Short mmCIF file of N, CA and C in Angstrom, two decimals:
data_model
loop_
_atom_site.label_atom_id
_atom_site.label_comp_id
_atom_site.label_asym_id
_atom_site.label_seq_id
_atom_site.Cartn_x
_atom_site.Cartn_y
_atom_site.Cartn_z
N MET Q 1 9.17 34.14 145.13
CA MET Q 1 9.28 34.93 143.91
C MET Q 1 9.95 34.09 142.85
N SER Q 2 9.53 34.25 141.64
CA SER Q 2 10.04 33.43 140.55
C SER Q 2 10.83 34.32 139.58
N SER Q 3 11.97 33.82 139.16
CA SER Q 3 12.76 34.53 138.15
C SER Q 3 12.83 33.67 136.92
N CYS Q 4 12.58 34.24 135.79
CA CYS Q 4 12.62 33.48 134.54
C CYS Q 4 13.73 34.00 133.66
N PHE Q 5 14.39 33.08 132.98
CA PHE Q 5 15.46 33.44 132.06
C PHE Q 5 15.07 33.00 130.66
N ARG Q 6 15.40 33.82 129.73
CA ARG Q 6 15.13 33.52 128.34
C ARG Q 6 16.35 33.85 127.54
N TRP Q 7 16.76 32.97 126.69
CA TRP Q 7 17.87 33.28 125.81
C TRP Q 7 17.63 32.66 124.47
N VAL Q 8 18.33 33.17 123.48
CA VAL Q 8 18.17 32.70 122.12
C VAL Q 8 19.44 32.00 121.72
N SER Q 9 19.28 30.82 121.18
CA SER Q 9 20.42 30.06 120.71
C SER Q 9 20.30 29.91 119.21
N ASN Q 10 21.27 30.40 118.49
CA ASN Q 10 21.25 30.31 117.05
C ASN Q 10 21.79 28.94 116.66
N LEU Q 11 20.87 28.00 116.41
CA LEU Q 11 21.28 26.62 116.13
C LEU Q 11 21.77 26.45 114.70
N SER Q 12 21.23 27.18 113.79
CA SER Q 12 21.72 27.17 112.40
C SER Q 12 21.30 28.48 111.78
N SER Q 13 21.70 28.69 110.54
CA SER Q 13 21.37 29.96 109.91
C SER Q 13 19.88 30.09 109.66
N SER Q 14 19.14 28.98 109.59
CA SER Q 14 17.70 29.06 109.31
C SER Q 14 16.84 28.76 110.53
N THR Q 15 17.43 28.20 111.59
CA THR Q 15 16.64 27.81 112.75
C THR Q 15 17.10 28.54 113.98
N THR Q 16 16.18 29.18 114.64
CA THR Q 16 16.48 29.83 115.92
C THR Q 16 15.53 29.27 116.95
N GLU Q 17 16.09 28.81 118.05
CA GLU Q 17 15.27 28.20 119.08
C GLU Q 17 15.31 29.09 120.32
N THR Q 18 14.15 29.31 120.89
CA THR Q 18 14.07 30.11 122.11
C THR Q 18 13.86 29.17 123.29
N LEU Q 19 14.70 29.29 124.28
CA LEU Q 19 14.63 28.44 125.46
C LEU Q 19 14.25 29.28 126.66
N SER Q 20 13.39 28.75 127.51
CA SER Q 20 13.03 29.46 128.74
C SER Q 20 13.23 28.55 129.93
N THR Q 21 13.71 29.09 131.01
CA THR Q 21 13.90 28.34 132.24
C THR Q 21 13.42 29.21 133.39
N CYS Q 22 12.63 28.65 134.30
CA CYS Q 22 12.17 29.39 135.47
C CYS Q 22 12.71 28.71 136.72
N LYS Q 23 13.17 29.52 137.67
CA LYS Q 23 13.68 29.03 138.95
C LYS Q 23 13.07 29.86 140.06
N THR Q 24 12.85 29.26 141.19
CA THR Q 24 12.36 29.99 142.35
C THR Q 24 13.36 29.84 143.49
N TYR Q 25 13.91 30.94 143.96
CA TYR Q 25 14.84 30.97 145.08
C TYR Q 25 14.50 32.16 145.96
N GLY Q 26 13.39 32.16 146.59
CA GLY Q 26 13.02 33.27 147.45
C GLY Q 26 12.95 34.56 146.66
N SER Q 27 13.58 35.61 147.19
CA SER Q 27 13.53 36.90 146.52
C SER Q 27 14.84 37.24 145.83
N LEU Q 28 15.77 36.26 145.72
CA LEU Q 28 17.06 36.54 145.09
C LEU Q 28 16.92 36.62 143.58
N PRO Q 29 17.41 37.69 142.96
CA PRO Q 29 17.40 37.73 141.50
C PRO Q 29 18.47 36.78 140.97
N LEU Q 30 18.13 36.04 139.96
CA LEU Q 30 19.06 35.05 139.41
C LEU Q 30 19.52 35.48 138.03
N LYS Q 31 20.76 35.23 137.76
CA LYS Q 31 21.31 35.45 136.43
C LYS Q 31 22.02 34.17 136.04
N PRO Q 32 21.84 33.70 134.84
CA PRO Q 32 22.48 32.44 134.46
C PRO Q 32 23.99 32.61 134.36
N PRO Q 33 24.77 31.96 135.23
CA PRO Q 33 26.20 32.18 135.26
C PRO Q 33 26.94 31.67 134.04
N LEU Q 34 26.50 30.59 133.48
CA LEU Q 34 27.24 30.01 132.36
C LEU Q 34 26.51 30.14 131.04
N PHE Q 35 25.39 30.84 131.01
CA PHE Q 35 24.62 30.93 129.79
C PHE Q 35 25.32 31.71 128.70
N SER Q 36 26.27 32.55 129.09
CA SER Q 36 26.98 33.31 128.07
C SER Q 36 27.75 32.39 127.14
N SER Q 37 28.17 31.21 127.65
CA SER Q 37 28.88 30.28 126.78
C SER Q 37 27.91 29.49 125.90
N ILE Q 38 26.63 29.43 126.32
CA ILE Q 38 25.63 28.73 125.52
C ILE Q 38 25.08 29.64 124.44
N LEU Q 39 25.02 30.91 124.71
CA LEU Q 39 24.45 31.88 123.81
C LEU Q 39 25.33 32.05 122.58
N HIS Q 40 24.78 31.79 121.43
CA HIS Q 40 25.53 31.92 120.18
C HIS Q 40 24.99 33.12 119.41
N LEU Q 41 25.80 34.10 119.22
CA LEU Q 41 25.42 35.29 118.48
C LEU Q 41 26.16 35.32 117.16
N PRO Q 42 25.65 36.04 116.18
CA PRO Q 42 26.40 36.15 114.93
C PRO Q 42 27.77 36.76 115.19
N PRO Q 43 28.80 36.28 114.52
CA PRO Q 43 30.15 36.79 114.78
C PRO Q 43 30.27 38.26 114.40
N ARG Q 44 30.98 39.03 115.26
CA ARG Q 44 31.27 40.43 114.97
C ARG Q 44 32.57 40.50 114.20
N PRO Q 45 32.67 41.42 113.28
CA PRO Q 45 33.95 41.56 112.58
C PRO Q 45 35.01 42.07 113.55
N ARG Q 46 36.06 41.29 113.76
CA ARG Q 46 37.09 41.63 114.74
C ARG Q 46 37.93 42.84 114.30
N PHE Q 47 38.09 43.04 113.02
CA PHE Q 47 38.92 44.15 112.56
C PHE Q 47 38.32 45.50 112.91
N GLN Q 48 37.00 45.56 113.09
CA GLN Q 48 36.36 46.82 113.46
C GLN Q 48 36.87 47.29 114.82
N LEU Q 49 36.99 46.37 115.79
CA LEU Q 49 37.51 46.73 117.10
C LEU Q 49 38.96 47.15 117.01
N LEU Q 50 39.74 46.49 116.17
CA LEU Q 50 41.15 46.81 116.01
C LEU Q 50 41.31 48.22 115.44
N ILE Q 51 40.49 48.58 114.49
CA ILE Q 51 40.57 49.91 113.90
C ILE Q 51 40.25 50.97 114.94
N ARG Q 52 39.22 50.72 115.76
CA ARG Q 52 38.88 51.69 116.80
C ARG Q 52 40.02 51.84 117.80
N ALA Q 53 40.61 50.72 118.20
CA ALA Q 53 41.71 50.77 119.15
C ALA Q 53 42.89 51.52 118.55
N THR Q 54 43.19 51.26 117.29
CA THR Q 54 44.31 51.92 116.64
C THR Q 54 44.07 53.42 116.55
N THR Q 55 42.84 53.82 116.21
CA THR Q 55 42.52 55.24 116.13
C THR Q 55 42.68 55.89 117.51
N ALA Q 56 42.18 55.22 118.55
CA ALA Q 56 42.32 55.76 119.90
C ALA Q 56 43.78 55.86 120.29
N MET Q 57 44.58 54.85 119.92
CA MET Q 57 46.00 54.87 120.26
C MET Q 57 46.70 56.02 119.53
N LYS Q 58 46.34 56.25 118.28
CA LYS Q 58 46.96 57.35 117.53
C LYS Q 58 46.61 58.68 118.17
N THR Q 59 45.36 58.83 118.59
CA THR Q 59 44.94 60.06 119.26
C THR Q 59 45.71 60.24 120.55
N ASP Q 60 45.82 59.15 121.35
CA ASP Q 60 46.54 59.23 122.62
C ASP Q 60 48.02 59.51 122.37
N GLN Q 61 48.61 58.87 121.35
CA GLN Q 61 50.02 59.08 121.04
C GLN Q 61 50.26 60.54 120.65
N SER Q 62 49.34 61.12 119.85
CA SER Q 62 49.54 62.51 119.45
C SER Q 62 49.41 63.44 120.65
N ALA Q 63 48.53 63.06 121.61
CA ALA Q 63 48.40 63.89 122.81
C ALA Q 63 49.69 63.85 123.61
N VAL Q 64 50.30 62.67 123.73
CA VAL Q 64 51.55 62.55 124.47
C VAL Q 64 52.65 63.28 123.74
N THR Q 65 52.70 63.15 122.43
CA THR Q 65 53.73 63.84 121.65
C THR Q 65 53.57 65.35 121.78
N SER Q 66 52.32 65.84 121.70
CA SER Q 66 52.14 67.29 121.79
C SER Q 66 52.46 67.80 123.20
N THR Q 67 52.18 66.98 124.23
CA THR Q 67 52.50 67.40 125.60
C THR Q 67 54.00 67.59 125.75
N THR Q 68 54.76 66.64 125.23
CA THR Q 68 56.21 66.74 125.38
C THR Q 68 56.81 67.72 124.38
N ALA Q 69 56.15 67.91 123.24
CA ALA Q 69 56.69 68.82 122.25
C ALA Q 69 56.64 70.26 122.74
N ASN Q 70 55.68 70.55 123.63
CA ASN Q 70 55.57 71.91 124.16
C ASN Q 70 56.71 72.24 125.11
N SER Q 71 57.34 71.23 125.68
CA SER Q 71 58.45 71.49 126.59
C SER Q 71 59.76 71.47 125.82
N SER Q 72 60.87 71.55 126.54
CA SER Q 72 62.17 71.54 125.88
C SER Q 72 62.60 70.13 125.50
N ASN Q 73 61.82 69.11 125.90
CA ASN Q 73 62.17 67.73 125.61
C ASN Q 73 61.66 67.33 124.23
N PRO Q 74 62.36 66.41 123.56
CA PRO Q 74 61.86 65.92 122.28
C PRO Q 74 60.62 65.05 122.51
N PRO Q 75 59.81 64.83 121.46
CA PRO Q 75 58.60 64.02 121.61
C PRO Q 75 58.93 62.61 122.13
N MET Q 76 58.02 62.06 122.89
CA MET Q 76 58.19 60.72 123.44
C MET Q 76 57.43 59.72 122.58
N LYS Q 77 58.05 58.60 122.27
CA LYS Q 77 57.37 57.52 121.56
C LYS Q 77 56.75 56.62 122.62
N LEU Q 78 55.44 56.61 122.66
CA LEU Q 78 54.70 55.89 123.69
C LEU Q 78 54.72 54.39 123.44
N LEU Q 79 55.08 53.63 124.49
CA LEU Q 79 55.03 52.17 124.42
C LEU Q 79 53.79 51.62 125.09
N PHE Q 80 53.53 52.04 126.33
CA PHE Q 80 52.33 51.57 127.01
C PHE Q 80 51.95 52.51 128.14
N VAL Q 81 50.76 52.28 128.69
CA VAL Q 81 50.22 53.11 129.76
C VAL Q 81 49.89 52.19 130.94
N GLU Q 82 50.37 52.57 132.12
CA GLU Q 82 50.07 51.84 133.35
C GLU Q 82 49.10 52.69 134.16
N MET Q 83 48.09 52.05 134.76
CA MET Q 83 47.09 52.79 135.52
C MET Q 83 46.94 52.25 136.93
N GLY Q 84 46.69 53.13 137.87
CA GLY Q 84 46.53 52.70 139.26
C GLY Q 84 45.63 53.61 140.06
N VAL Q 85 45.26 53.10 141.23
CA VAL Q 85 44.42 53.84 142.17
C VAL Q 85 45.09 53.80 143.53
N GLY Q 86 45.08 54.92 144.24
CA GLY Q 86 45.65 54.96 145.58
C GLY Q 86 44.68 55.59 146.57
N TYR Q 87 44.71 55.07 147.78
CA TYR Q 87 43.81 55.52 148.84
C TYR Q 87 44.61 55.97 150.05
N ASP Q 88 44.10 56.98 150.74
CA ASP Q 88 44.60 57.30 152.07
C ASP Q 88 43.37 57.35 152.97
N GLN Q 89 43.17 56.27 153.72
CA GLN Q 89 41.96 56.14 154.54
C GLN Q 89 42.09 56.84 155.89
N HIS Q 90 43.32 57.00 156.37
CA HIS Q 90 43.52 57.62 157.67
C HIS Q 90 44.66 58.62 157.59
N GLY Q 91 44.45 59.80 158.14
CA GLY Q 91 45.47 60.83 158.16
C GLY Q 91 45.24 61.93 157.16
N GLN Q 92 44.38 61.71 156.17
CA GLN Q 92 44.02 62.71 155.16
C GLN Q 92 45.26 63.33 154.51
N ASP Q 93 46.10 62.48 153.91
CA ASP Q 93 47.31 62.94 153.21
C ASP Q 93 47.17 62.61 151.73
N ILE Q 94 46.89 63.62 150.93
CA ILE Q 94 46.66 63.42 149.50
C ILE Q 94 47.93 62.94 148.79
N THR Q 95 49.10 63.33 149.28
CA THR Q 95 50.35 62.87 148.67
C THR Q 95 50.53 61.37 148.86
N SER Q 96 50.17 60.86 150.04
CA SER Q 96 50.25 59.40 150.26
C SER Q 96 49.33 58.66 149.30
N ALA Q 97 48.14 59.18 149.08
CA ALA Q 97 47.21 58.55 148.14
C ALA Q 97 47.78 58.57 146.72
N ALA Q 98 48.40 59.68 146.32
CA ALA Q 98 48.99 59.79 144.98
C ALA Q 98 50.17 58.83 144.82
N MET Q 99 51.00 58.71 145.85
CA MET Q 99 52.13 57.78 145.80
C MET Q 99 51.64 56.34 145.69
N ARG Q 100 50.59 56.01 146.42
CA ARG Q 100 50.03 54.65 146.33
C ARG Q 100 49.45 54.39 144.95
N ALA Q 101 48.83 55.40 144.35
CA ALA Q 101 48.28 55.24 143.00
C ALA Q 101 49.39 54.97 141.99
N CYS Q 102 50.51 55.67 142.12
CA CYS Q 102 51.64 55.45 141.22
C CYS Q 102 52.27 54.07 141.45
N ARG Q 103 52.41 53.67 142.71
CA ARG Q 103 52.94 52.33 143.01
C ARG Q 103 52.03 51.26 142.45
N ASP Q 104 50.72 51.47 142.57
CA ASP Q 104 49.75 50.52 142.03
C ASP Q 104 49.90 50.41 140.52
N ALA Q 105 50.14 51.54 139.87
CA ALA Q 105 50.28 51.55 138.41
C ALA Q 105 51.49 50.76 137.94
N ILE Q 106 52.59 50.87 138.66
CA ILE Q 106 53.84 50.25 138.19
C ILE Q 106 54.16 48.91 138.85
N SER Q 107 53.42 48.53 139.88
CA SER Q 107 53.83 47.37 140.68
C SER Q 107 53.63 46.02 140.02
N SER Q 108 52.75 45.90 139.06
CA SER Q 108 52.53 44.58 138.46
C SER Q 108 53.05 44.52 137.02
N ASN Q 109 54.07 45.31 136.74
CA ASN Q 109 54.64 45.34 135.40
C ASN Q 109 56.14 45.12 135.45
N SER Q 110 56.66 44.56 134.39
CA SER Q 110 58.09 44.42 134.22
C SER Q 110 58.43 44.96 132.84
N ILE Q 111 59.55 45.66 132.75
CA ILE Q 111 59.91 46.28 131.47
C ILE Q 111 61.29 45.79 131.05
N PRO Q 112 61.42 44.55 130.65
CA PRO Q 112 62.74 44.04 130.27
C PRO Q 112 63.26 44.59 128.94
N ALA Q 113 62.37 45.12 128.11
CA ALA Q 113 62.78 45.59 126.79
C ALA Q 113 63.87 46.67 126.87
N PHE Q 114 63.79 47.53 127.88
CA PHE Q 114 64.78 48.59 128.00
C PHE Q 114 66.14 48.05 128.44
N ARG Q 115 66.14 47.07 129.31
CA ARG Q 115 67.41 46.52 129.81
C ARG Q 115 68.07 45.58 128.82
N ARG Q 116 67.26 44.84 128.07
CA ARG Q 116 67.79 43.81 127.18
C ARG Q 116 68.10 44.31 125.78
N GLY Q 117 67.77 45.54 125.50
CA GLY Q 117 68.03 46.06 124.17
C GLY Q 117 67.07 45.54 123.12
N SER Q 118 65.85 45.21 123.52
CA SER Q 118 64.86 44.67 122.59
C SER Q 118 64.35 45.70 121.59
N ILE Q 119 64.51 46.97 121.92
CA ILE Q 119 64.10 48.03 121.01
C ILE Q 119 65.37 48.55 120.35
N PRO Q 120 65.53 48.30 119.06
CA PRO Q 120 66.78 48.69 118.39
C PRO Q 120 67.12 50.17 118.57
N GLY Q 121 68.33 50.43 118.99
CA GLY Q 121 68.81 51.79 119.14
C GLY Q 121 68.35 52.50 120.40
N VAL Q 122 67.67 51.79 121.30
CA VAL Q 122 67.16 52.40 122.52
C VAL Q 122 67.80 51.70 123.73
N SER Q 123 68.38 52.51 124.60
CA SER Q 123 69.01 51.96 125.80
C SER Q 123 68.14 52.25 127.02
N PHE Q 124 68.50 51.62 128.11
CA PHE Q 124 67.77 51.78 129.37
C PHE Q 124 67.70 53.23 129.83
N GLU Q 125 68.75 53.97 129.59
CA GLU Q 125 68.81 55.37 130.02
C GLU Q 125 67.83 56.26 129.26
N GLN Q 126 67.26 55.77 128.16
CA GLN Q 126 66.36 56.57 127.34
C GLN Q 126 64.88 56.42 127.73
N MET Q 127 64.60 55.63 128.74
CA MET Q 127 63.22 55.44 129.18
C MET Q 127 62.67 56.76 129.72
N LYS Q 128 61.45 57.12 129.26
CA LYS Q 128 60.81 58.38 129.67
C LYS Q 128 59.43 58.09 130.25
N LEU Q 129 59.02 58.94 131.18
CA LEU Q 129 57.74 58.78 131.85
C LEU Q 129 56.97 60.10 131.84
N LEU Q 130 55.69 59.99 131.62
CA LEU Q 130 54.75 61.09 131.83
C LEU Q 130 53.74 60.59 132.85
N ILE Q 131 53.47 61.37 133.87
CA ILE Q 131 52.56 60.96 134.93
C ILE Q 131 51.37 61.91 134.94
N LYS Q 132 50.18 61.31 134.97
CA LYS Q 132 48.95 62.10 135.04
C LYS Q 132 48.19 61.64 136.27
N LEU Q 133 47.86 62.57 137.15
CA LEU Q 133 47.17 62.26 138.39
C LEU Q 133 45.80 62.93 138.44
N GLY Q 134 44.78 62.16 138.78
CA GLY Q 134 43.45 62.70 139.03
C GLY Q 134 43.30 62.91 140.53
N VAL Q 135 43.27 64.18 140.94
CA VAL Q 135 43.26 64.56 142.36
C VAL Q 135 42.07 65.49 142.59
N PRO Q 136 41.33 65.29 143.70
CA PRO Q 136 40.24 66.23 143.99
C PRO Q 136 40.74 67.68 143.97
N HIS Q 137 39.99 68.54 143.31
CA HIS Q 137 40.42 69.93 143.09
C HIS Q 137 40.80 70.64 144.39
N SER Q 138 40.01 70.45 145.43
CA SER Q 138 40.25 71.16 146.68
C SER Q 138 41.52 70.73 147.40
N LEU Q 139 42.15 69.62 146.97
CA LEU Q 139 43.35 69.10 147.63
C LEU Q 139 44.61 69.23 146.80
N GLN Q 140 44.49 69.73 145.57
CA GLN Q 140 45.64 69.79 144.67
C GLN Q 140 46.76 70.67 145.22
N HIS Q 141 46.42 71.71 145.96
CA HIS Q 141 47.44 72.63 146.49
C HIS Q 141 48.34 71.96 147.52
N SER Q 142 47.88 70.90 148.17
CA SER Q 142 48.69 70.25 149.20
C SER Q 142 49.43 69.01 148.68
N LEU Q 143 49.40 68.78 147.38
CA LEU Q 143 50.09 67.63 146.78
C LEU Q 143 51.58 67.93 146.64
N ASP Q 144 52.44 67.04 147.15
CA ASP Q 144 53.89 67.20 147.06
C ASP Q 144 54.40 66.38 145.86
N ILE Q 145 54.62 67.04 144.75
CA ILE Q 145 55.02 66.39 143.50
C ILE Q 145 56.37 65.68 143.64
N GLU Q 146 57.30 66.26 144.37
CA GLU Q 146 58.62 65.63 144.52
C GLU Q 146 58.52 64.29 145.25
N ARG Q 147 57.67 64.20 146.24
CA ARG Q 147 57.46 62.92 146.92
C ARG Q 147 56.83 61.90 145.98
N VAL Q 148 55.92 62.34 145.14
CA VAL Q 148 55.29 61.44 144.17
C VAL Q 148 56.34 60.92 143.18
N LYS Q 149 57.21 61.79 142.71
CA LYS Q 149 58.27 61.38 141.77
C LYS Q 149 59.20 60.34 142.38
N SER Q 150 59.37 60.37 143.70
CA SER Q 150 60.29 59.44 144.35
C SER Q 150 59.84 57.98 144.26
N VAL Q 151 58.60 57.75 143.87
CA VAL Q 151 58.07 56.39 143.72
C VAL Q 151 58.74 55.66 142.56
N PHE Q 152 59.15 56.39 141.54
CA PHE Q 152 59.65 55.77 140.30
C PHE Q 152 61.14 55.48 140.41
N PRO Q 153 61.53 54.19 140.34
CA PRO Q 153 62.93 53.83 140.55
C PRO Q 153 63.84 54.21 139.39
N TYR Q 154 63.28 54.30 138.19
CA TYR Q 154 64.09 54.68 137.03
C TYR Q 154 63.19 55.26 135.95
N GLY Q 155 63.81 55.84 134.94
CA GLY Q 155 63.09 56.54 133.89
C GLY Q 155 63.12 58.04 134.15
N LYS Q 156 63.28 58.81 133.08
CA LYS Q 156 63.30 60.27 133.19
C LYS Q 156 61.86 60.77 133.18
N ILE Q 157 61.46 61.44 134.24
CA ILE Q 157 60.10 61.97 134.34
C ILE Q 157 60.05 63.30 133.60
N LEU Q 158 59.32 63.30 132.49
CA LEU Q 158 59.22 64.51 131.68
C LEU Q 158 58.22 65.51 132.26
N ASN Q 159 57.12 64.99 132.83
CA ASN Q 159 56.08 65.89 133.31
C ASN Q 159 55.18 65.14 134.29
N VAL Q 160 54.68 65.86 135.29
CA VAL Q 160 53.63 65.36 136.17
C VAL Q 160 52.46 66.31 136.01
N GLU Q 161 51.38 65.81 135.45
CA GLU Q 161 50.19 66.63 135.22
C GLU Q 161 49.14 66.26 136.26
N VAL Q 162 48.59 67.27 136.91
CA VAL Q 162 47.55 67.06 137.91
C VAL Q 162 46.26 67.64 137.36
N VAL Q 163 45.23 66.80 137.31
CA VAL Q 163 43.93 67.22 136.79
C VAL Q 163 42.86 66.96 137.85
N ASP Q 164 41.71 67.60 137.69
CA ASP Q 164 40.60 67.34 138.59
C ASP Q 164 40.16 65.89 138.44
N GLY Q 165 40.04 65.20 139.54
CA GLY Q 165 39.64 63.80 139.51
C GLY Q 165 39.70 63.22 140.91
N GLY Q 166 39.81 61.90 141.00
CA GLY Q 166 39.86 61.27 142.29
C GLY Q 166 38.55 61.43 143.04
N LEU Q 167 38.64 61.30 144.36
CA LEU Q 167 37.42 61.33 145.15
C LEU Q 167 37.75 61.58 146.62
N VAL Q 168 36.85 62.28 147.29
CA VAL Q 168 36.88 62.37 148.75
C VAL Q 168 35.58 61.73 149.21
N CYS Q 169 35.70 60.70 150.06
CA CYS Q 169 34.51 60.02 150.57
C CYS Q 169 34.75 59.68 152.03
N SER Q 170 33.76 59.15 152.68
CA SER Q 170 33.91 58.76 154.09
C SER Q 170 34.54 57.37 154.17
N SER Q 171 35.49 57.21 155.08
CA SER Q 171 36.06 55.89 155.32
C SER Q 171 35.17 55.10 156.27
N GLY Q 172 34.19 55.78 156.84
CA GLY Q 172 33.26 55.13 157.74
C GLY Q 172 33.70 55.12 159.19
N VAL Q 173 34.94 55.59 159.43
CA VAL Q 173 35.43 55.58 160.80
C VAL Q 173 36.46 56.69 160.99
N TYR Q 174 36.43 57.28 162.17
CA TYR Q 174 37.39 58.32 162.55
C TYR Q 174 38.30 57.71 163.62
N VAL Q 175 39.62 57.61 163.32
CA VAL Q 175 40.57 57.00 164.26
C VAL Q 175 41.62 58.04 164.60
N GLU Q 176 41.45 58.70 165.73
CA GLU Q 176 42.35 59.77 166.14
C GLU Q 176 43.79 59.28 166.28
N GLU Q 177 43.97 58.04 166.77
CA GLU Q 177 45.31 57.48 166.97
C GLU Q 177 46.09 57.34 165.66
N MET Q 178 45.37 57.30 164.53
CA MET Q 178 46.02 57.17 163.23
C MET Q 178 46.18 58.52 162.53
N GLY Q 179 45.97 59.60 163.27
CA GLY Q 179 46.17 60.93 162.72
C GLY Q 179 44.96 61.50 162.00
N ASP Q 180 43.82 60.86 162.14
CA ASP Q 180 42.62 61.36 161.46
C ASP Q 180 42.19 62.71 162.01
N LYS Q 181 41.84 63.61 161.10
CA LYS Q 181 41.23 64.89 161.46
C LYS Q 181 39.71 64.77 161.35
N ASN Q 182 39.28 63.80 160.54
CA ASN Q 182 37.87 63.50 160.30
C ASN Q 182 37.80 62.09 159.71
N ASP Q 183 36.67 61.70 159.14
CA ASP Q 183 36.57 60.36 158.56
C ASP Q 183 36.75 60.35 157.04
N ASP Q 184 37.36 61.41 156.48
CA ASP Q 184 37.56 61.47 155.03
C ASP Q 184 38.57 60.44 154.54
N CYS Q 185 38.27 59.87 153.39
CA CYS Q 185 39.19 58.99 152.67
C CYS Q 185 39.50 59.68 151.35
N TYR Q 186 40.79 59.79 151.03
CA TYR Q 186 41.21 60.43 149.77
C TYR Q 186 41.57 59.36 148.76
N ILE Q 187 41.09 59.54 147.53
CA ILE Q 187 41.36 58.60 146.45
C ILE Q 187 41.96 59.36 145.27
N VAL Q 188 43.06 58.82 144.73
CA VAL Q 188 43.75 59.44 143.58
C VAL Q 188 43.88 58.38 142.49
N ASN Q 189 43.69 58.81 141.24
CA ASN Q 189 43.91 57.95 140.07
C ASN Q 189 45.20 58.37 139.40
N ALA Q 190 45.94 57.37 138.87
CA ALA Q 190 47.20 57.67 138.19
C ALA Q 190 47.26 56.96 136.84
N ALA Q 191 47.80 57.65 135.86
CA ALA Q 191 48.15 57.05 134.56
C ALA Q 191 49.62 57.36 134.33
N VAL Q 192 50.40 56.33 134.08
CA VAL Q 192 51.84 56.48 133.85
C VAL Q 192 52.11 56.09 132.41
N TYR Q 193 52.53 57.05 131.61
CA TYR Q 193 52.84 56.82 130.19
C TYR Q 193 54.34 56.50 130.10
N VAL Q 194 54.65 55.35 129.50
CA VAL Q 194 56.05 54.89 129.41
C VAL Q 194 56.44 54.87 127.94
N GLY Q 195 57.60 55.43 127.67
CA GLY Q 195 58.08 55.45 126.29
C GLY Q 195 59.56 55.76 126.26
N TYR Q 196 60.02 56.23 125.11
CA TYR Q 196 61.44 56.59 124.95
C TYR Q 196 61.57 57.74 123.99
#
């Protein structure tokens, strides 16, 4: 079987050259691994992406502010969002999956700004967290929120919101010795909003 690749290289503003290359490697579909660096497209205005990101951030910030404004806590100024995924492949414990998702979200981050005083007028004790968990609807009743909160070593947790999400799928194996009731694997998604 033959696979052919075609790409356009913009050599100048008035000349466009079309190049074609054919390769035969059995029935394997081929994609040019480095052709993306050869392909020259007209430049996109970078500020357009920045405006979209800023608009999305403002929308997200207002959602976080309105979430906290509804409670007795003052609005939170959002600094960043950490995201993670957690799995429980054996034992069918949705809380374990949620705890792993939260650990995944926070495990590859460092927040020195709160300890070093990099944010004027903000101390370490003022760090606030909002946690949003995507959990399969049928398992939300068995989620232990207090155990999930225990994952966070510091920061005041303003709210833990549980929404429909995550996944129940087969792990492909049933291991009775590991506490399995069946071969279900539970997956939870987490978003951790950090601010002050």
